[in-house]
Amino acid sequence: MYTGKITFIQGELQGSSIDLQPGKQQVLGRNGANCNIFFQSDRVSRVHCAITFDENTGRLSLLNYSTSGTTVNGNELGPQQTVNIDNGAKVKLGHSDNVFTFSAQLVNTNVSTPKRTGVIKRLSKKYTPRPDNGASIFEDYLVEDDEKEVLTLSNDRVLNFFTGKGLLKNKAVLTNRRLYINEHKGIISYAYSRDVVELDEVTGTSIVKRNPIWSLVMAGVWLVVGIISMSITGVAATFLPFLALTLIQAYTYLKLWGNWFVVHFPGGKYTFSIKNISLYEVAEFQRAICALKRKELKYSDM
């Protein structure tokens, strides 16, 4: 039995690798609705080609849809042409600079999968589908029967004095197959978002801490300049533009300050606010994603 992956060595996704699921077709192209692996270059067709990995032979089947062609080891394929690719092959998409290599590795099926460490724990709460009532779909996580919850991050950043609920609410649930991220901003004027990222498509994660002191410094500078200007002219109205600039700089500081968890995937990234969450908890969440990507955890025992 083989494992396979593709690694982009040139182009938009240079440096990223994608593990291939046996038998699962991956579609490459510019059409985000129909493609698993997304590109922005006009030299890549909307639906350029599709690849499917065979774990028994260790080969990659590539079906070319593009009239611009797909080049495999220097040989250009025509539309609707299929070719089987061996380990080490180099593939170029049309006339773009997007190039990836395919690698397959024989694995020893007699080696048992290492069990999870005590650091990872299963959630006691199970999210199940319920009838959609207003924004309830943005609060629940509709997981499949074979998914196991691993960890969660929950963040009520600012509490509403009257209701006790968060004005900005984030929640991320990690399962053994997917990462679910729900977000709610505001009360009267509000926005909901619900994002689902396949773990196989995650190329990396980052924990970012920001403290833009320069915004506070500029706010102080504008405030002092405004006071000086008002004292010189004796007109209070001259202070108002500088007060506006001071408030803008203060808002910029509050907007950028804090901690962020970033999930990278082909074609984009998702930034998750973790201002009120322990960084150690976030690091554990990050470690769990890496462990799942390396297939280190065995969830059948959970």
PDB file of C-alpha atoms in Angstrom:
ATOM      1  CA  MET A   1       0.000   0.000   0.000  1.00  0.00           C
ATOM      2  CA  TYR A   2       1.188   3.490  -0.897  1.00  0.00           C
ATOM      3  CA  THR A   3       0.677   7.041   0.320  1.00  0.00           C
ATOM      4  CA  GLY A   4       0.890   9.929  -2.121  1.00  0.00           C
ATOM      5  CA  LYS A   5       1.141  13.686  -2.186  1.00  0.00           C
ATOM      6  CA  ILE A   6       1.713  16.547  -4.590  1.00  0.00           C
ATOM      7  CA  THR A   7       4.141  19.385  -3.841  1.00  0.00           C
ATOM      8  CA  PHE A   8       4.029  22.731  -5.664  1.00  0.00           C
ATOM      9  CA  ILE A   9       7.527  23.808  -6.635  1.00  0.00           C
ATOM     10  CA  GLN A  10       6.543  26.879  -8.707  1.00  0.00           C
ATOM     11  CA  GLY A  11       3.630  29.275  -8.980  1.00  0.00           C
ATOM     12  CA  GLU A  12       0.909  30.542  -6.637  1.00  0.00           C
ATOM     13  CA  LEU A  13       1.077  27.602  -4.213  1.00  0.00           C
ATOM     14  CA  GLN A  14       4.855  27.200  -4.199  1.00  0.00           C
ATOM     15  CA  GLY A  15       6.103  25.452  -1.072  1.00  0.00           C
ATOM     16  CA  SER A  16       2.770  23.838  -0.156  1.00  0.00           C
ATOM     17  CA  SER A  17       2.043  20.102  -0.185  1.00  0.00           C
ATOM     18  CA  ILE A  18      -1.273  18.243  -0.336  1.00  0.00           C
ATOM     19  CA  ASP A  19      -1.711  14.679   0.894  1.00  0.00           C
ATOM     20  CA  LEU A  20      -3.814  12.620  -1.513  1.00  0.00           C
ATOM     21  CA  GLN A  21      -6.739  10.530  -0.305  1.00  0.00           C
ATOM     22  CA  PRO A  22      -6.970   7.183  -2.128  1.00  0.00           C
ATOM     23  CA  GLY A  23      -9.774   7.154  -4.675  1.00  0.00           C
ATOM     24  CA  LYS A  24     -10.798  10.776  -4.029  1.00  0.00           C
ATOM     25  CA  GLN A  25     -10.747  12.985  -7.113  1.00  0.00           C
ATOM     26  CA  GLN A  26      -9.062  16.377  -6.736  1.00  0.00           C
ATOM     27  CA  VAL A  27     -10.004  19.004  -9.332  1.00  0.00           C
ATOM     28  CA  LEU A  28      -7.586  21.822 -10.166  1.00  0.00           C
ATOM     29  CA  GLY A  29      -8.638  25.118 -11.769  1.00  0.00           C
ATOM     30  CA  ARG A  30      -9.866  28.715 -11.392  1.00  0.00           C
ATOM     31  CA  ASN A  31     -13.496  27.905 -10.608  1.00  0.00           C
ATOM     32  CA  GLY A  32     -13.700  27.903  -6.818  1.00  0.00           C
ATOM     33  CA  ALA A  33     -17.157  26.284  -6.865  1.00  0.00           C
ATOM     34  CA  ASN A  34     -16.041  23.188  -8.785  1.00  0.00           C
ATOM     35  CA  CYS A  35     -12.369  22.880  -7.841  1.00  0.00           C
ATOM     36  CA  ASN A  36     -10.697  21.505  -4.705  1.00  0.00           C
ATOM     37  CA  ILE A  37      -7.382  23.170  -5.535  1.00  0.00           C
ATOM     38  CA  PHE A  38      -7.917  26.785  -6.583  1.00  0.00           C
ATOM     39  CA  PHE A  39      -5.742  29.107  -8.694  1.00  0.00           C
ATOM     40  CA  GLN A  40      -6.142  32.776  -9.672  1.00  0.00           C
ATOM     41  CA  SER A  41      -3.958  32.846 -12.798  1.00  0.00           C
ATOM     42  CA  ASP A  42      -5.824  33.483 -16.079  1.00  0.00           C
ATOM     43  CA  ARG A  43      -3.476  30.967 -17.690  1.00  0.00           C
ATOM     44  CA  VAL A  44      -5.129  28.187 -15.703  1.00  0.00           C
ATOM     45  CA  SER A  45      -8.486  27.000 -17.079  1.00  0.00           C
ATOM     46  CA  ARG A  46     -11.647  27.244 -14.990  1.00  0.00           C
ATOM     47  CA  VAL A  47     -11.616  23.442 -14.690  1.00  0.00           C
ATOM     48  CA  HIS A  48      -8.101  22.538 -15.749  1.00  0.00           C
ATOM     49  CA  CYS A  49      -7.555  18.878 -14.780  1.00  0.00           C
ATOM     50  CA  ALA A  50      -8.459  16.216 -12.240  1.00  0.00           C
ATOM     51  CA  ILE A  51      -6.188  13.819 -10.348  1.00  0.00           C
ATOM     52  CA  THR A  52      -6.974  10.564  -8.502  1.00  0.00           C
ATOM     53  CA  PHE A  53      -4.505   8.576  -6.412  1.00  0.00           C
ATOM     54  CA  ASP A  54      -4.435   4.748  -6.386  1.00  0.00           C
ATOM     55  CA  GLU A  55      -3.005   3.465  -3.100  1.00  0.00           C
ATOM     56  CA  ASN A  56      -2.568  -0.082  -4.467  1.00  0.00           C
ATOM     57  CA  THR A  57      -0.350   0.835  -7.427  1.00  0.00           C
ATOM     58  CA  GLY A  58       1.134   4.067  -6.065  1.00  0.00           C
ATOM     59  CA  ARG A  59       0.258   5.859  -9.306  1.00  0.00           C
ATOM     60  CA  LEU A  60      -1.629   9.075  -9.974  1.00  0.00           C
ATOM     61  CA  SER A  61      -4.269   9.208 -12.698  1.00  0.00           C
ATOM     62  CA  LEU A  62      -4.513  12.633 -14.366  1.00  0.00           C
ATOM     63  CA  LEU A  63      -7.404  13.651 -16.644  1.00  0.00           C
ATOM     64  CA  ASN A  64      -6.792  16.849 -18.614  1.00  0.00           C
ATOM     65  CA  TYR A  65      -9.803  19.069 -19.378  1.00  0.00           C
ATOM     66  CA  SER A  66      -7.985  22.191 -20.553  1.00  0.00           C
ATOM     67  CA  THR A  67      -7.505  23.174 -24.180  1.00  0.00           C
ATOM     68  CA  SER A  68      -4.378  24.972 -23.000  1.00  0.00           C
ATOM     69  CA  GLY A  69      -2.976  21.559 -22.155  1.00  0.00           C
ATOM     70  CA  THR A  70      -1.286  20.007 -19.160  1.00  0.00           C
ATOM     71  CA  THR A  71       2.377  19.020 -19.406  1.00  0.00           C
ATOM     72  CA  VAL A  72       3.624  15.846 -17.703  1.00  0.00           C
ATOM     73  CA  ASN A  73       7.409  15.391 -17.734  1.00  0.00           C
ATOM     74  CA  GLY A  74       7.594  17.636 -20.800  1.00  0.00           C
ATOM     75  CA  ASN A  75       4.821  15.847 -22.708  1.00  0.00           C
ATOM     76  CA  GLU A  76       1.701  17.938 -23.350  1.00  0.00           C
ATOM     77  CA  LEU A  77      -1.715  16.317 -22.975  1.00  0.00           C
ATOM     78  CA  GLY A  78      -4.709  17.166 -25.130  1.00  0.00           C
ATOM     79  CA  PRO A  79      -8.273  17.756 -23.915  1.00  0.00           C
ATOM     80  CA  GLN A  80      -9.937  14.695 -22.305  1.00  0.00           C
ATOM     81  CA  GLN A  81      -6.639  12.788 -22.363  1.00  0.00           C
ATOM     82  CA  THR A  82      -5.811  10.613 -19.352  1.00  0.00           C
ATOM     83  CA  VAL A  83      -2.368   9.509 -18.227  1.00  0.00           C
ATOM     84  CA  ASN A  84      -1.042   7.502 -15.266  1.00  0.00           C
ATOM     85  CA  ILE A  85       1.774   9.270 -13.427  1.00  0.00           C
ATOM     86  CA  ASP A  86       4.591   7.574 -11.543  1.00  0.00           C
ATOM     87  CA  ASN A  87       6.556   8.707  -8.519  1.00  0.00           C
ATOM     88  CA  GLY A  88       8.726  11.776  -9.202  1.00  0.00           C
ATOM     89  CA  ALA A  89       6.712  13.078 -12.154  1.00  0.00           C
ATOM     90  CA  LYS A  90       6.548  16.835 -12.777  1.00  0.00           C
ATOM     91  CA  VAL A  91       3.267  18.427 -13.913  1.00  0.00           C
ATOM     92  CA  LYS A  92       2.779  21.922 -15.338  1.00  0.00           C
ATOM     93  CA  LEU A  93      -0.657  23.531 -15.763  1.00  0.00           C
ATOM     94  CA  GLY A  94      -1.048  25.002 -19.238  1.00  0.00           C
ATOM     95  CA  HIS A  95       1.072  28.046 -19.998  1.00  0.00           C
ATOM     96  CA  SER A  96       1.116  29.211 -16.386  1.00  0.00           C
ATOM     97  CA  ASP A  97       4.061  28.959 -13.980  1.00  0.00           C
ATOM     98  CA  ASN A  98       2.160  26.565 -11.671  1.00  0.00           C
ATOM     99  CA  VAL A  99       4.169  23.345 -11.399  1.00  0.00           C
ATOM    100  CA  PHE A 100       3.843  20.445  -8.958  1.00  0.00           C
ATOM    101  CA  THR A 101       5.597  17.124  -8.445  1.00  0.00           C
ATOM    102  CA  PHE A 102       3.970  13.831  -7.484  1.00  0.00           C
ATOM    103  CA  SER A 103       5.536  11.505  -4.927  1.00  0.00           C
ATOM    104  CA  ALA A 104       4.400   8.093  -3.694  1.00  0.00           C
ATOM    105  CA  GLN A 105       5.800   6.132  -0.773  1.00  0.00           C
ATOM    106  CA  LEU A 106       5.345   2.484   0.151  1.00  0.00           C
ATOM    107  CA  VAL A 107       4.099   2.088   3.722  1.00  0.00           C
ATOM    108  CA  ASN A 108       4.397  -0.879   6.048  1.00  0.00           C
ATOM    109  CA  THR A 109       0.818  -1.877   6.841  1.00  0.00           C
ATOM    110  CA  ASN A 110       1.987  -4.162   9.648  1.00  0.00           C
ATOM    111  CA  VAL A 111       2.981  -1.201  11.815  1.00  0.00           C
ATOM    112  CA  SER A 112       0.153  -0.202  14.161  1.00  0.00           C
ATOM    113  CA  THR A 113      -0.970   3.394  14.298  1.00  0.00           C
ATOM    114  CA  PRO A 114       0.412   5.167  17.397  1.00  0.00           C
ATOM    115  CA  LYS A 115      -2.319   6.035  19.844  1.00  0.00           C
ATOM    116  CA  ARG A 116      -3.035   9.585  20.882  1.00  0.00           C
ATOM    117  CA  THR A 117      -1.285  11.127  23.852  1.00  0.00           C
ATOM    118  CA  GLY A 118      -3.102  12.261  26.959  1.00  0.00           C
ATOM    119  CA  VAL A 119      -2.892  15.881  25.790  1.00  0.00           C
ATOM    120  CA  ILE A 120      -5.724  15.466  23.295  1.00  0.00           C
ATOM    121  CA  LYS A 121      -9.183  15.032  24.794  1.00  0.00           C
ATOM    122  CA  ARG A 122     -12.584  14.388  23.280  1.00  0.00           C
ATOM    123  CA  LEU A 123     -15.361  16.943  23.674  1.00  0.00           C
ATOM    124  CA  SER A 124     -18.133  15.935  26.047  1.00  0.00           C
ATOM    125  CA  LYS A 125     -20.671  17.902  24.021  1.00  0.00           C
ATOM    126  CA  LYS A 126     -21.859  16.425  20.727  1.00  0.00           C
ATOM    127  CA  TYR A 127     -23.236  18.793  18.130  1.00  0.00           C
ATOM    128  CA  THR A 128     -26.242  17.387  16.263  1.00  0.00           C
ATOM    129  CA  PRO A 129     -28.463  18.808  13.502  1.00  0.00           C
ATOM    130  CA  ARG A 130     -31.549  20.717  14.572  1.00  0.00           C
ATOM    131  CA  PRO A 131     -34.258  22.622  12.618  1.00  0.00           C
ATOM    132  CA  ASP A 132     -32.942  25.927  11.337  1.00  0.00           C
ATOM    133  CA  ASN A 133     -34.414  28.721  13.440  1.00  0.00           C
ATOM    134  CA  GLY A 134     -32.978  32.036  12.346  1.00  0.00           C
ATOM    135  CA  ALA A 135     -29.215  31.884  12.888  1.00  0.00           C
ATOM    136  CA  SER A 136     -29.109  28.444  14.516  1.00  0.00           C
ATOM    137  CA  ILE A 137     -27.123  26.997  11.611  1.00  0.00           C
ATOM    138  CA  PHE A 138     -24.323  29.363  12.615  1.00  0.00           C
ATOM    139  CA  GLU A 139     -24.321  27.975  16.161  1.00  0.00           C
ATOM    140  CA  ASP A 140     -24.411  24.231  15.488  1.00  0.00           C
ATOM    141  CA  TYR A 141     -21.818  22.021  13.819  1.00  0.00           C
ATOM    142  CA  LEU A 142     -23.508  19.479  11.572  1.00  0.00           C
ATOM    143  CA  VAL A 143     -20.916  16.708  11.734  1.00  0.00           C
ATOM    144  CA  GLU A 144     -21.157  13.343  10.011  1.00  0.00           C
ATOM    145  CA  ASP A 145     -21.707  10.091  11.891  1.00  0.00           C
ATOM    146  CA  ASP A 146     -18.126   8.893  11.450  1.00  0.00           C
ATOM    147  CA  GLU A 147     -16.564  12.142  12.695  1.00  0.00           C
ATOM    148  CA  LYS A 148     -15.028  12.379  16.155  1.00  0.00           C
ATOM    149  CA  GLU A 149     -14.672  15.696  17.970  1.00  0.00           C
ATOM    150  CA  VAL A 150     -11.132  16.335  19.139  1.00  0.00           C
ATOM    151  CA  LEU A 151     -10.825  19.895  20.505  1.00  0.00           C
ATOM    152  CA  THR A 152     -12.732  23.167  20.589  1.00  0.00           C
ATOM    153  CA  LEU A 153     -11.890  26.858  20.898  1.00  0.00           C
ATOM    154  CA  SER A 154     -14.632  29.203  22.129  1.00  0.00           C
ATOM    155  CA  ASN A 155     -14.340  32.958  22.442  1.00  0.00           C
ATOM    156  CA  ASP A 156     -16.933  35.517  23.660  1.00  0.00           C
ATOM    157  CA  ARG A 157     -14.716  38.553  23.231  1.00  0.00           C
ATOM    158  CA  VAL A 158     -17.003  41.371  24.380  1.00  0.00           C
ATOM    159  CA  LEU A 159     -20.032  40.729  26.635  1.00  0.00           C
ATOM    160  CA  ASN A 160     -23.365  42.471  26.104  1.00  0.00           C
ATOM    161  CA  PHE A 161     -24.313  44.156  29.432  1.00  0.00           C
ATOM    162  CA  PHE A 162     -28.024  43.367  28.994  1.00  0.00           C
ATOM    163  CA  THR A 163     -27.984  39.790  27.633  1.00  0.00           C
ATOM    164  CA  GLY A 164     -24.632  38.525  28.912  1.00  0.00           C
ATOM    165  CA  LYS A 165     -23.913  37.085  25.475  1.00  0.00           C
ATOM    166  CA  GLY A 166     -20.932  37.947  23.324  1.00  0.00           C
ATOM    167  CA  LEU A 167     -21.010  40.776  20.815  1.00  0.00           C
ATOM    168  CA  LEU A 168     -18.291  38.972  18.924  1.00  0.00           C
ATOM    169  CA  LYS A 169     -18.466  35.196  19.289  1.00  0.00           C
ATOM    170  CA  ASN A 170     -16.019  32.748  17.730  1.00  0.00           C
ATOM    171  CA  LYS A 171     -16.041  28.996  17.998  1.00  0.00           C
ATOM    172  CA  ALA A 172     -13.854  26.450  16.244  1.00  0.00           C
ATOM    173  CA  VAL A 173     -14.436  22.700  16.463  1.00  0.00           C
ATOM    174  CA  LEU A 174     -11.754  20.285  15.268  1.00  0.00           C
ATOM    175  CA  THR A 175     -12.782  16.767  14.272  1.00  0.00           C
ATOM    176  CA  ASN A 176     -10.696  13.950  12.863  1.00  0.00           C
ATOM    177  CA  ARG A 177     -11.736  15.021   9.355  1.00  0.00           C
ATOM    178  CA  ARG A 178     -12.594  18.718   9.298  1.00  0.00           C
ATOM    179  CA  LEU A 179     -12.187  22.097  10.973  1.00  0.00           C
ATOM    180  CA  TYR A 180     -15.475  23.953  11.598  1.00  0.00           C
ATOM    181  CA  ILE A 181     -15.327  27.698  12.309  1.00  0.00           C
ATOM    182  CA  ASN A 182     -18.414  29.770  13.209  1.00  0.00           C
ATOM    183  CA  GLU A 183     -18.292  33.511  13.812  1.00  0.00           C
ATOM    184  CA  HIS A 184     -20.856  36.078  14.957  1.00  0.00           C
ATOM    185  CA  LYS A 185     -20.245  39.835  15.006  1.00  0.00           C
ATOM    186  CA  GLY A 186     -22.499  42.588  16.339  1.00  0.00           C
ATOM    187  CA  ILE A 187     -26.071  42.839  17.672  1.00  0.00           C
ATOM    188  CA  ILE A 188     -28.280  45.234  15.675  1.00  0.00           C
ATOM    189  CA  SER A 189     -25.988  45.321  12.669  1.00  0.00           C
ATOM    190  CA  TYR A 190     -24.532  41.830  12.620  1.00  0.00           C
ATOM    191  CA  ALA A 191     -22.772  39.319  10.414  1.00  0.00           C
ATOM    192  CA  TYR A 192     -22.583  35.540  10.647  1.00  0.00           C
ATOM    193  CA  SER A 193     -20.087  33.257   8.942  1.00  0.00           C
ATOM    194  CA  ARG A 194     -19.755  29.472   8.869  1.00  0.00           C
ATOM    195  CA  ASP A 195     -16.598  27.960   7.383  1.00  0.00           C
ATOM    196  CA  VAL A 196     -15.631  24.331   6.905  1.00  0.00           C
ATOM    197  CA  VAL A 197     -12.050  23.365   6.002  1.00  0.00           C
ATOM    198  CA  GLU A 198     -11.092  19.797   5.089  1.00  0.00           C
ATOM    199  CA  LEU A 199      -8.055  18.711   7.118  1.00  0.00           C
ATOM    200  CA  ASP A 200      -6.497  17.206   3.993  1.00  0.00           C
ATOM    201  CA  GLU A 201      -6.495  20.685   2.434  1.00  0.00           C
ATOM    202  CA  VAL A 202      -4.852  22.460   5.391  1.00  0.00           C
ATOM    203  CA  THR A 203      -1.267  23.346   4.446  1.00  0.00           C
ATOM    204  CA  GLY A 204      -0.254  25.023   7.697  1.00  0.00           C
ATOM    205  CA  THR A 205      -1.291  26.990  10.786  1.00  0.00           C
ATOM    206  CA  SER A 206       0.053  30.085  12.532  1.00  0.00           C
ATOM    207  CA  ILE A 207      -0.391  31.775  15.909  1.00  0.00           C
ATOM    208  CA  VAL A 208       0.024  35.553  15.572  1.00  0.00           C
ATOM    209  CA  LYS A 209       0.326  38.093  18.422  1.00  0.00           C
ATOM    210  CA  ARG A 210      -0.047  41.786  17.552  1.00  0.00           C
ATOM    211  CA  ASN A 211       0.499  44.902  19.670  1.00  0.00           C
ATOM    212  CA  PRO A 212       0.533  47.934  17.307  1.00  0.00           C
ATOM    213  CA  ILE A 213       1.890  50.528  19.758  1.00  0.00           C
ATOM    214  CA  TRP A 214       2.504  52.866  16.818  1.00  0.00           C
ATOM    215  CA  SER A 215      -1.283  53.449  16.619  1.00  0.00           C
ATOM    216  CA  LEU A 216      -1.419  54.650  20.230  1.00  0.00           C
ATOM    217  CA  VAL A 217       1.651  56.840  19.678  1.00  0.00           C
ATOM    218  CA  MET A 218       0.029  58.444  16.619  1.00  0.00           C
ATOM    219  CA  ALA A 219      -3.212  58.929  18.568  1.00  0.00           C
ATOM    220  CA  GLY A 220      -1.265  60.801  21.243  1.00  0.00           C
ATOM    221  CA  VAL A 221       0.550  62.878  18.619  1.00  0.00           C
ATOM    222  CA  TRP A 222      -2.721  63.931  16.921  1.00  0.00           C
ATOM    223  CA  LEU A 223      -4.269  64.779  20.296  1.00  0.00           C
ATOM    224  CA  VAL A 224      -1.318  67.018  21.292  1.00  0.00           C
ATOM    225  CA  VAL A 225      -1.275  68.709  17.870  1.00  0.00           C
ATOM    226  CA  GLY A 226      -5.009  69.371  18.157  1.00  0.00           C
ATOM    227  CA  ILE A 227      -4.656  70.936  21.601  1.00  0.00           C
ATOM    228  CA  ILE A 228      -1.765  73.132  20.413  1.00  0.00           C
ATOM    229  CA  SER A 229      -3.727  74.178  17.309  1.00  0.00           C
ATOM    230  CA  MET A 230      -6.786  75.119  19.389  1.00  0.00           C
ATOM    231  CA  SER A 231      -4.663  77.099  21.876  1.00  0.00           C
ATOM    232  CA  ILE A 232      -2.966  79.054  19.079  1.00  0.00           C
ATOM    233  CA  THR A 233      -6.088  79.897  17.088  1.00  0.00           C
ATOM    234  CA  GLY A 234      -8.469  80.150  20.014  1.00  0.00           C
ATOM    235  CA  VAL A 235     -11.087  78.354  17.888  1.00  0.00           C
ATOM    236  CA  ALA A 236     -12.424  75.103  19.334  1.00  0.00           C
ATOM    237  CA  ALA A 237     -13.487  73.863  15.907  1.00  0.00           C
ATOM    238  CA  THR A 238      -9.846  73.473  14.851  1.00  0.00           C
ATOM    239  CA  PHE A 239      -9.539  70.701  17.438  1.00  0.00           C
ATOM    240  CA  LEU A 240     -12.250  68.515  15.879  1.00  0.00           C
ATOM    241  CA  PRO A 241     -10.261  67.164  12.856  1.00  0.00           C
ATOM    242  CA  PHE A 242      -7.407  66.164  15.153  1.00  0.00           C
ATOM    243  CA  LEU A 243      -9.859  64.550  17.578  1.00  0.00           C
ATOM    244  CA  ALA A 244     -11.237  62.497  14.667  1.00  0.00           C
ATOM    245  CA  LEU A 245      -7.716  61.370  13.716  1.00  0.00           C
ATOM    246  CA  THR A 246      -7.050  60.463  17.365  1.00  0.00           C
ATOM    247  CA  LEU A 247     -10.171  58.297  17.526  1.00  0.00           C
ATOM    248  CA  ILE A 248      -9.300  56.604  14.228  1.00  0.00           C
ATOM    249  CA  GLN A 249      -5.834  55.702  15.500  1.00  0.00           C
ATOM    250  CA  ALA A 250      -7.275  54.404  18.785  1.00  0.00           C
ATOM    251  CA  TYR A 251      -9.808  52.278  16.881  1.00  0.00           C
ATOM    252  CA  THR A 252      -7.010  50.925  14.671  1.00  0.00           C
ATOM    253  CA  TYR A 253      -5.119  49.832  17.775  1.00  0.00           C
ATOM    254  CA  LEU A 254      -8.140  48.034  19.248  1.00  0.00           C
ATOM    255  CA  LYS A 255      -8.846  46.400  15.879  1.00  0.00           C
ATOM    256  CA  LEU A 256      -5.315  45.052  15.359  1.00  0.00           C
ATOM    257  CA  TRP A 257      -4.356  44.298  18.962  1.00  0.00           C
ATOM    258  CA  GLY A 258      -4.591  40.720  20.199  1.00  0.00           C
ATOM    259  CA  ASN A 259      -3.878  37.137  19.208  1.00  0.00           C
ATOM    260  CA  TRP A 260      -4.943  35.372  16.028  1.00  0.00           C
ATOM    261  CA  PHE A 261      -4.987  31.764  14.851  1.00  0.00           C
ATOM    262  CA  VAL A 262      -4.468  31.438  11.093  1.00  0.00           C
ATOM    263  CA  VAL A 263      -5.339  28.344   9.042  1.00  0.00           C
ATOM    264  CA  HIS A 264      -3.679  28.203   5.624  1.00  0.00           C
ATOM    265  CA  PHE A 265      -5.087  26.245   2.692  1.00  0.00           C
ATOM    266  CA  PRO A 266      -4.604  26.335  -1.103  1.00  0.00           C
ATOM    267  CA  GLY A 267      -5.997  29.569  -2.471  1.00  0.00           C
ATOM    268  CA  GLY A 268      -6.397  31.405   0.838  1.00  0.00           C
ATOM    269  CA  LYS A 269      -6.408  31.435   4.624  1.00  0.00           C
ATOM    270  CA  TYR A 270      -8.806  31.895   7.546  1.00  0.00           C
ATOM    271  CA  THR A 271      -7.992  34.149  10.507  1.00  0.00           C
ATOM    272  CA  PHE A 272      -9.635  33.306  13.841  1.00  0.00           C
ATOM    273  CA  SER A 273      -9.657  35.790  16.732  1.00  0.00           C
ATOM    274  CA  ILE A 274      -8.273  34.297  19.970  1.00  0.00           C
ATOM    275  CA  LYS A 275      -7.951  37.460  22.066  1.00  0.00           C
ATOM    276  CA  ASN A 276      -9.480  35.908  25.184  1.00  0.00           C
ATOM    277  CA  ILE A 277      -8.119  32.374  24.794  1.00  0.00           C
ATOM    278  CA  SER A 278      -4.989  31.008  26.441  1.00  0.00           C
ATOM    279  CA  LEU A 279      -2.154  30.672  23.938  1.00  0.00           C
ATOM    280  CA  TYR A 280      -1.311  27.304  25.483  1.00  0.00           C
ATOM    281  CA  GLU A 281      -4.814  26.110  24.603  1.00  0.00           C
ATOM    282  CA  VAL A 282      -4.376  27.425  21.067  1.00  0.00           C
ATOM    283  CA  ALA A 283      -0.979  25.721  20.791  1.00  0.00           C
ATOM    284  CA  GLU A 284      -2.642  22.440  21.819  1.00  0.00           C
ATOM    285  CA  PHE A 285      -5.263  23.007  19.114  1.00  0.00           C
ATOM    286  CA  GLN A 286      -2.477  23.653  16.592  1.00  0.00           C
ATOM    287  CA  ARG A 287      -0.625  20.504  17.688  1.00  0.00           C
ATOM    288  CA  ALA A 288      -3.783  18.461  17.260  1.00  0.00           C
ATOM    289  CA  ILE A 289      -4.133  19.598  13.628  1.00  0.00           C
ATOM    290  CA  CYS A 290      -0.508  18.659  12.933  1.00  0.00           C
ATOM    291  CA  ALA A 291      -0.967  15.270  14.604  1.00  0.00           C
ATOM    292  CA  LEU A 292      -4.084  14.565  12.549  1.00  0.00           C
ATOM    293  CA  LYS A 293      -2.279  15.577   9.358  1.00  0.00           C
ATOM    294  CA  ARG A 294       0.474  13.089  10.200  1.00  0.00           C
ATOM    295  CA  LYS A 295      -2.125  10.400  11.014  1.00  0.00           C
ATOM    296  CA  GLU A 296      -0.664   9.999  14.490  1.00  0.00           C
ATOM    297  CA  LEU A 297      -3.943   9.833  16.383  1.00  0.00           C
ATOM    298  CA  LYS A 298      -6.233   6.794  16.549  1.00  0.00           C
ATOM    299  CA  TYR A 299      -9.780   7.961  17.266  1.00  0.00           C
ATOM    300  CA  SER A 300     -11.493   4.600  17.142  1.00  0.00           C
ATOM    301  CA  ASP A 301     -10.482   4.231  20.813  1.00  0.00           C
ATOM    302  CA  MET A 302     -12.110   7.504  21.905  1.00  0.00           C
TER     303      MET A 302
END
